[in-house]
Coordinates of N, CA and C in Angstrom, one line a residue:
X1 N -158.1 67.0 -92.9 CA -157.9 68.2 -92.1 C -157.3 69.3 -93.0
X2 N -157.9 70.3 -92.9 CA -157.4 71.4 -94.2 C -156.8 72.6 -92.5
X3 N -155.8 73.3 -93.1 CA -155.5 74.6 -92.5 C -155.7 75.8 -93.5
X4 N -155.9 77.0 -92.6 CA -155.4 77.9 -93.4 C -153.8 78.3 -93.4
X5 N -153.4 78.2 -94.6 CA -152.1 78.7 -94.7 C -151.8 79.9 -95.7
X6 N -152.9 80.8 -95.8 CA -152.6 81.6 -96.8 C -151.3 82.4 -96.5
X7 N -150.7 82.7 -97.9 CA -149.3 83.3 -97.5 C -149.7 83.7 -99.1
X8 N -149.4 85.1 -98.9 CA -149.7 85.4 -100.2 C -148.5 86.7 -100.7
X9 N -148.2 87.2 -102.1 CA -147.5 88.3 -102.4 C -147.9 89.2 -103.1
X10 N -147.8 90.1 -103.2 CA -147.8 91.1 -104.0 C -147.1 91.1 -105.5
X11 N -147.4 90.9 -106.5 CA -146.2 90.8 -107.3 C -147.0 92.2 -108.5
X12 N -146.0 92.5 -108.8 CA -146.8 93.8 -110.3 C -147.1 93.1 -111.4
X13 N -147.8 93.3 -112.0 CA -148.0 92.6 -113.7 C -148.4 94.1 -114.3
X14 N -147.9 94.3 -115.6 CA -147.8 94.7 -116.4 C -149.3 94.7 -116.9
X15 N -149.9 95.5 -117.5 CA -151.2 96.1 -118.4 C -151.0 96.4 -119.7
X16 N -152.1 95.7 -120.6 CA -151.5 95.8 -122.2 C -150.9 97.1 -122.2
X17 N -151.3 98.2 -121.6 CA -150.9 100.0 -121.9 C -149.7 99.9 -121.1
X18 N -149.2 99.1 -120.6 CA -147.8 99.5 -119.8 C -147.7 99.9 -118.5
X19 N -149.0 100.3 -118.1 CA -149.4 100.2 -116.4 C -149.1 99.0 -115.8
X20 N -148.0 99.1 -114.2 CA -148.3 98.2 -113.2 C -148.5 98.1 -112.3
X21 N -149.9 97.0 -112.1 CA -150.7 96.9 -110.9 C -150.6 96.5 -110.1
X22 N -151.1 95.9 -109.1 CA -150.5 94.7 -107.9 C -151.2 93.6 -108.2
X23 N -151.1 92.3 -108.2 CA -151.6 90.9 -108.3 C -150.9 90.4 -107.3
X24 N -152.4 89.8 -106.7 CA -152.5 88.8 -105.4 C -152.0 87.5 -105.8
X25 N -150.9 86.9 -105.3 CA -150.6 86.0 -106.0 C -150.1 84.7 -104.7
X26 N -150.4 83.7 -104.8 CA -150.1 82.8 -103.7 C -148.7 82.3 -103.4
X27 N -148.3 82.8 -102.8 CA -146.7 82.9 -102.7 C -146.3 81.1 -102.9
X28 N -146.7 80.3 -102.1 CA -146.9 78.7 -102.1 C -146.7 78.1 -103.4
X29 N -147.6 78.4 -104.2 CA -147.8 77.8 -105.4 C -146.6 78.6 -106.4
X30 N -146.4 79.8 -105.8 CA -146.1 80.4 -106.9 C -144.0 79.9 -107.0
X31 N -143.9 79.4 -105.7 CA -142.7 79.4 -105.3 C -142.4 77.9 -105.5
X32 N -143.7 76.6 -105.8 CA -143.6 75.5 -106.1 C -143.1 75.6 -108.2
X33 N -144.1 76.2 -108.6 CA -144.0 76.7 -109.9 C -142.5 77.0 -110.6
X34 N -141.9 77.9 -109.4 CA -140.9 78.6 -110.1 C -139.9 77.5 -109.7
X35 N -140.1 76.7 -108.8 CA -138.8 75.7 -108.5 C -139.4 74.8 -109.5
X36 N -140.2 74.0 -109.7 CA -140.2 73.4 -111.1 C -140.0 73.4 -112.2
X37 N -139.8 74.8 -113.0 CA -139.4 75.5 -114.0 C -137.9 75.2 -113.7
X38 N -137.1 75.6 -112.7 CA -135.6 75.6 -112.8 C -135.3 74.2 -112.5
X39 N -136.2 73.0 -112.1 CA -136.0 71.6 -112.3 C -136.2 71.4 -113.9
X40 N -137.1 71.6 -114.2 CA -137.3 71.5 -115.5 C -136.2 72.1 -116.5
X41 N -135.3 72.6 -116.3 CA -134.4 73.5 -117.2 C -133.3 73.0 -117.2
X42 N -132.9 72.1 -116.3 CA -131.7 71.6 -116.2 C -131.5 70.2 -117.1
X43 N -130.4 71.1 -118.2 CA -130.5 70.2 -119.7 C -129.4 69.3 -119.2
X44 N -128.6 69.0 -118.5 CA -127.4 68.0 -118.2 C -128.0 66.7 -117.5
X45 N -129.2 67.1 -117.3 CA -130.2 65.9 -116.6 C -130.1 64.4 -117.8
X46 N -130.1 63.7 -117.5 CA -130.7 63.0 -119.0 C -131.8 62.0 -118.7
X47 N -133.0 62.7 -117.9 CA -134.6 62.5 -117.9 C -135.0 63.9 -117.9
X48 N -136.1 63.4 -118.6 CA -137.4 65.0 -118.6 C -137.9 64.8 -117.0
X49 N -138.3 65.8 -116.6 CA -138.8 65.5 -115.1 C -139.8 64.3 -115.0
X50 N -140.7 64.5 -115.8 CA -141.6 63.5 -116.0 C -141.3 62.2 -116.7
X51 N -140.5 61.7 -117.0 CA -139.6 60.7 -117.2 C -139.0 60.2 -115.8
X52 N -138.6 61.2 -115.1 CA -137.7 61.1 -113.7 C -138.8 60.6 -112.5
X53 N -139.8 61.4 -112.7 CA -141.2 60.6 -112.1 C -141.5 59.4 -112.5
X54 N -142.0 59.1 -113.7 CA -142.1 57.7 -114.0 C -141.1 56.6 -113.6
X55 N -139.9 56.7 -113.5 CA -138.7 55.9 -113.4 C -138.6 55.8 -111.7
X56 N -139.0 57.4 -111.1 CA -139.0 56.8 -109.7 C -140.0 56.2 -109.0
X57 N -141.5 56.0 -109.3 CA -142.0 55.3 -109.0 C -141.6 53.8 -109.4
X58 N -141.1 53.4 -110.7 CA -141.1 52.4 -110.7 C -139.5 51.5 -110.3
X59 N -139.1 52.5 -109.8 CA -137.8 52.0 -108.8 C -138.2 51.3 -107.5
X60 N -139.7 51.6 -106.7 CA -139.6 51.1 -106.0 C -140.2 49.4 -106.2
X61 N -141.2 49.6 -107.5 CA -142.1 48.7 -107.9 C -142.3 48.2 -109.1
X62 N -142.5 47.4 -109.8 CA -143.2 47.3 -111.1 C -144.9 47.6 -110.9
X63 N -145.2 48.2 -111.8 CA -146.6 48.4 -111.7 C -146.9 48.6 -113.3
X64 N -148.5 48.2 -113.0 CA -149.6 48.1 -114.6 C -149.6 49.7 -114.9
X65 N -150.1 49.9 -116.3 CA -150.1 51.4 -117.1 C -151.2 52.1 -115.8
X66 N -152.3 51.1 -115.8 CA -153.4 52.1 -115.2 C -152.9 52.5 -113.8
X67 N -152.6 51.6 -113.1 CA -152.3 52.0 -111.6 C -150.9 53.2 -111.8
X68 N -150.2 52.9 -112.6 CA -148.8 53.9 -113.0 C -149.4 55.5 -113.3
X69 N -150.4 55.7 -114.3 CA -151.3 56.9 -115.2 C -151.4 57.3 -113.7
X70 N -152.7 56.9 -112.9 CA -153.6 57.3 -111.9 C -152.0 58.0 -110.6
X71 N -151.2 57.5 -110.4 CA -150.4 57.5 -109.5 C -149.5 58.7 -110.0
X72 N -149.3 59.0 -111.2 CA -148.5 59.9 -111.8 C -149.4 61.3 -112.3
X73 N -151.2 60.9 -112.1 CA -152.2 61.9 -112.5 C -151.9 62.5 -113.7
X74 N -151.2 61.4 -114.6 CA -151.3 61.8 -116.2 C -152.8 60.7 -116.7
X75 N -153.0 61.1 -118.3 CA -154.1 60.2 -118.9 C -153.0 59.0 -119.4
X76 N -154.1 57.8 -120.0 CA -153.3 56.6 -120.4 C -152.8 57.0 -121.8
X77 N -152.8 58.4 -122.5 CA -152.0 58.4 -123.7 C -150.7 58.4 -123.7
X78 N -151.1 59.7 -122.4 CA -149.5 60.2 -122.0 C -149.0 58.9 -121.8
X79 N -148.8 59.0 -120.7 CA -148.4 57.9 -120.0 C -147.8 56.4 -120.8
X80 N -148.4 56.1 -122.1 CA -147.9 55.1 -122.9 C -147.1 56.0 -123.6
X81 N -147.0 57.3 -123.9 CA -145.8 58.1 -125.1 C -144.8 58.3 -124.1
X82 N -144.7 58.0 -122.6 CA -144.0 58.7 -121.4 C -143.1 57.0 -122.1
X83 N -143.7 55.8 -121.9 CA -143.1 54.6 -121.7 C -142.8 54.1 -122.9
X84 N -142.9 54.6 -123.9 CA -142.5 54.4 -125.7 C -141.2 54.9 -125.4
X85 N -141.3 56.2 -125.1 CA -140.0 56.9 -125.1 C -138.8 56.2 -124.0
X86 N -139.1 56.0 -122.9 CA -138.2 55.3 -121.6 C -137.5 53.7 -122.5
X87 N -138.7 53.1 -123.7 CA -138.9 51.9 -123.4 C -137.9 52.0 -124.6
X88 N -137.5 52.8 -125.5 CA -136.9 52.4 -126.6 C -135.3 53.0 -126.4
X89 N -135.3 53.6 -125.0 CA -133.9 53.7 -124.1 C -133.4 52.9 -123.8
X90 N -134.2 52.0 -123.7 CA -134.0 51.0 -122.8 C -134.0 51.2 -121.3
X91 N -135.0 51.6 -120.7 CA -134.7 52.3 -119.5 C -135.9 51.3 -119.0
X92 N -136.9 50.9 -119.4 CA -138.5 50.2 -118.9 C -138.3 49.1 -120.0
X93 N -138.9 48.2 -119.0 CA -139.1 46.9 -119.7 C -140.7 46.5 -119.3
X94 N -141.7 45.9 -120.5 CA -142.7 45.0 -120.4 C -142.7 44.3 -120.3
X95 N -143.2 43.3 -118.9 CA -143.5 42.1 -118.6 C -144.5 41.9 -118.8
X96 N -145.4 40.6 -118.8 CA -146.9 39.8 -119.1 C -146.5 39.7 -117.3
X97 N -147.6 39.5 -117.1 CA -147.9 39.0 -115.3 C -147.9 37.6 -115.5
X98 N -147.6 36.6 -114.5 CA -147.8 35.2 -114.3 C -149.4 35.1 -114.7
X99 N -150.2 34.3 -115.3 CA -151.1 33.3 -115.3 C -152.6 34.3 -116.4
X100 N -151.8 35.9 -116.5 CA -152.7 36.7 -117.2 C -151.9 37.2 -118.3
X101 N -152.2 36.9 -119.2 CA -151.7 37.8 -120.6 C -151.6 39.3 -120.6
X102 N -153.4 39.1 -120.4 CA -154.0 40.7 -120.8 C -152.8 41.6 -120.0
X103 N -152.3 41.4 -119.0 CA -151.9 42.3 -117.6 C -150.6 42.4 -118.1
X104 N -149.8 43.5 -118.5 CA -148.6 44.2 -118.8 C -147.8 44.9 -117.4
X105 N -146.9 44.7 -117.0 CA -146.4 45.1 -115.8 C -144.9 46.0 -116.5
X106 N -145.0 47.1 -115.7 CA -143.6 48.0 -116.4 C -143.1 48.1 -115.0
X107 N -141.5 48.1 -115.7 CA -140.4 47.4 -115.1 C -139.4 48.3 -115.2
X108 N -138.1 48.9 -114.1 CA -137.2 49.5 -114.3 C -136.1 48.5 -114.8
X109 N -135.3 49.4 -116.0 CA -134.2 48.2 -115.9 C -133.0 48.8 -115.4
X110 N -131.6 47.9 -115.6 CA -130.3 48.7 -115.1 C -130.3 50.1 -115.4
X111 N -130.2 50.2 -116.8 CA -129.9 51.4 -117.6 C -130.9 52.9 -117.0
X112 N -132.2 51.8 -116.7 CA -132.9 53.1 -116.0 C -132.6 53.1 -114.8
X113 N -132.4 52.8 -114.2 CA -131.4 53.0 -112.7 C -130.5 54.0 -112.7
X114 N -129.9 53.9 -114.0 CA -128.3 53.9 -114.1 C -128.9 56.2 -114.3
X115 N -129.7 56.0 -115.0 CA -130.5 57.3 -115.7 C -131.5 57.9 -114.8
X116 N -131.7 57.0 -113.6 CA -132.2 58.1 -113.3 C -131.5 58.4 -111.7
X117 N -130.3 57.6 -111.2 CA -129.0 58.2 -110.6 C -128.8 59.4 -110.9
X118 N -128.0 59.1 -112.4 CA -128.1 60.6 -112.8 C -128.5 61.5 -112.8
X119 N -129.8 61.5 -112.8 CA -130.5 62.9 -113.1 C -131.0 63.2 -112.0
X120 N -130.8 62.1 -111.0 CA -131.3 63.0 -109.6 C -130.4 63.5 -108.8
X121 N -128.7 63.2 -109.2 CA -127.6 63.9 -108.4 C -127.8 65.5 -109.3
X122 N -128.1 65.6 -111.0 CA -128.1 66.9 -111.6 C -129.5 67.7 -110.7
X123 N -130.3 66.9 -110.3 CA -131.6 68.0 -110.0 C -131.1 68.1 -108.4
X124 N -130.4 67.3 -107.4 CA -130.1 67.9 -106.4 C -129.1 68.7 -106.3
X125 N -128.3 68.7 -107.2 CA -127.3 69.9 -107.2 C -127.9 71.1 -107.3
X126 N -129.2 71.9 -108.3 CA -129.8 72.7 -108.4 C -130.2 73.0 -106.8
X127 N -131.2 72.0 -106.5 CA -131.5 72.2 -105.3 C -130.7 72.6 -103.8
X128 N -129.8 72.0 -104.6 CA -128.7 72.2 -102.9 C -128.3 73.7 -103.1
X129 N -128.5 74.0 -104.6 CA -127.8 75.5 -104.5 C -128.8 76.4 -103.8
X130 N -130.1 76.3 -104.1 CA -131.5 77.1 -103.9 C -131.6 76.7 -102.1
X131 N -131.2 75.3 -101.7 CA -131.5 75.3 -100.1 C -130.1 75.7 -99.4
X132 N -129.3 76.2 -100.0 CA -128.1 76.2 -99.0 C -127.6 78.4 -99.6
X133 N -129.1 78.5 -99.6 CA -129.2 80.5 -99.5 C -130.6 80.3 -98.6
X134 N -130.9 79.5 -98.0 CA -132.0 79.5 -96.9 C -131.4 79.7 -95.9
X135 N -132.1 80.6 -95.1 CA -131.8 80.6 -93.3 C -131.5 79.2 -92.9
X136 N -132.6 78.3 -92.8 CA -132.7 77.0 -92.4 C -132.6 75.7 -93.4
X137 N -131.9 75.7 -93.9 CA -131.8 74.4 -94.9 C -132.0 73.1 -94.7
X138 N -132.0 73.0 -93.3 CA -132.3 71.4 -92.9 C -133.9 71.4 -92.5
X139 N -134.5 72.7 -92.0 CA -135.7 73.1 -91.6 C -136.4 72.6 -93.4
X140 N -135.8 73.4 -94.1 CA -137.0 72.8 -95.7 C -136.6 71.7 -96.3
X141 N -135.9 71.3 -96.0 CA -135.7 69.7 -95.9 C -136.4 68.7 -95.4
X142 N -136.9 69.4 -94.1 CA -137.6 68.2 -93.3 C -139.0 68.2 -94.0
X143 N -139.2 70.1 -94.0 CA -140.8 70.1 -94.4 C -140.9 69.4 -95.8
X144 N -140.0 69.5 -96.9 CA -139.9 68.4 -98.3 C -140.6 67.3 -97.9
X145 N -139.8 66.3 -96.7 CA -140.1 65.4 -96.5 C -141.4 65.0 -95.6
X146 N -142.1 65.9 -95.3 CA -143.6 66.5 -94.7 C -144.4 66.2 -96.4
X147 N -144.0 67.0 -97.1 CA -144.6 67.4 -97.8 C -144.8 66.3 -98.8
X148 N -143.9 65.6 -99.1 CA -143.7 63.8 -99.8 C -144.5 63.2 -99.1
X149 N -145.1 63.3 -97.6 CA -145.7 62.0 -96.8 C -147.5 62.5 -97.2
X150 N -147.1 63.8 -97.4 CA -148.8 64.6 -97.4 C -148.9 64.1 -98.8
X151 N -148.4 63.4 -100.1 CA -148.5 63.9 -101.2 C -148.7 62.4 -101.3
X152 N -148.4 61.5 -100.6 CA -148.4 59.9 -100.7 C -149.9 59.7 -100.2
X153 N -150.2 60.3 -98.9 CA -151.0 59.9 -98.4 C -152.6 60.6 -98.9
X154 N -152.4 61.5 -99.8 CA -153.4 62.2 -100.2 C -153.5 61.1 -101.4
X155 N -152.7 60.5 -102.3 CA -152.9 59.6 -102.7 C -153.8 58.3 -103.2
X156 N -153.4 58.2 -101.5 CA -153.8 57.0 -101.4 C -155.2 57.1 -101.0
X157 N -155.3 58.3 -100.2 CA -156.9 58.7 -100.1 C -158.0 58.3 -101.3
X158 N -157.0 59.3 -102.4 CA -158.0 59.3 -103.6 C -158.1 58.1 -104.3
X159 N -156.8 57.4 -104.6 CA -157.0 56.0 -105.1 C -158.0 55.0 -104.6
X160 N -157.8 55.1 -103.2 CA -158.8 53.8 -102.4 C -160.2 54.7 -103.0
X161 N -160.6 55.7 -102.7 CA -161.9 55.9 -103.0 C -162.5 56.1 -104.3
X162 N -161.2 56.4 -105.4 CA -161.4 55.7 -106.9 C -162.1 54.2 -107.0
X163 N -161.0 53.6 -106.3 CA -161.4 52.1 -106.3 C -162.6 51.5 -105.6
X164 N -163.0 52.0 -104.7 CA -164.4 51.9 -104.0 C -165.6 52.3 -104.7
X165 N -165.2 53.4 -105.8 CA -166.3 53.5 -106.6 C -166.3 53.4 -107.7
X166 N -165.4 52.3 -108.5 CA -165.6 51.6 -109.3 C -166.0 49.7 -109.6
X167 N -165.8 49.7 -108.1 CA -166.3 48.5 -107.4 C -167.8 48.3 -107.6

């Protein structure tokens, strides 16, 4: 089910000559962008965001590189330089699976628990500062949490039908 939600701004951009014009610009995206930049900037964190992803997914679970890559929508290089780096933290551990070799299972350990506590009290404090100059602060909270259920389940969409057609 798709809506239209266009919400768009006006923003000026600058012209190599110093002229500025108006640019249509999607307020949505543009306002996801700029809150990920100021997640992204907060050096007291001690995970990269993308580190803080990988560690939260695997907070809930252990999971293989491939199903971790596809779930995280990085490639399997990243994603092994994502887990070189966690793994010599000591933050992920590699398991072998019961009864398969081949099958490598990554693992959160204390330390990454411990690191990525941290870094998600430093990135909610950003946050709390940015939702608590909102009209409704419990209102974009809820929609967050809208927005986490649309992002799981879009997911899962794509995965199952990955998996259907490599079947």
């Amino acid at each position: 089910m798709t809506h239209d939600l266009t919400s768009r701004a006006v923003t000026p951009a600058v012209t190599s000559d110093g002229a500025s014009t108006p640019v249509d610009v999607d307020a949505p995206s543009l306002t996801i962008a700029r809150l990920a930049r100021m997640l992204e900037s907060v050096t007291a964190a001690e995970l990269t965001l993308a580190q803080y992803r990988v560690l939260g997914i695997l907070s809930t679970n252990p999971h293989r590189a491939t199903h971790l890559a596809s779930r995280l929508t990085v490639s399997k290089p990243t994603l092994t330089a994502l887990i070189d780096g966690l793994a010599e933290r000591g933050f992920v551990e590699r398991e072998g699976a019961d009864g398969d070799r081949r099958v490598v299972r990554l693992c959160i350990t204390a330390a990454g628990r411990h690191a990525l506590a941290s870094t998600a009290a430093h990135l909610r404090r950003q946050l709390d500062d940015v939702f608590g100059r909102c009209a409704e602060p419990a209102l974009v909270l809820a929609a967050l949490d809208d927005l986490r259920a649309a992002l799981d389940a879009r997911w899962v969409e794509k995965f199952t039908t990955r998996m259907d057609v490599e079947r």
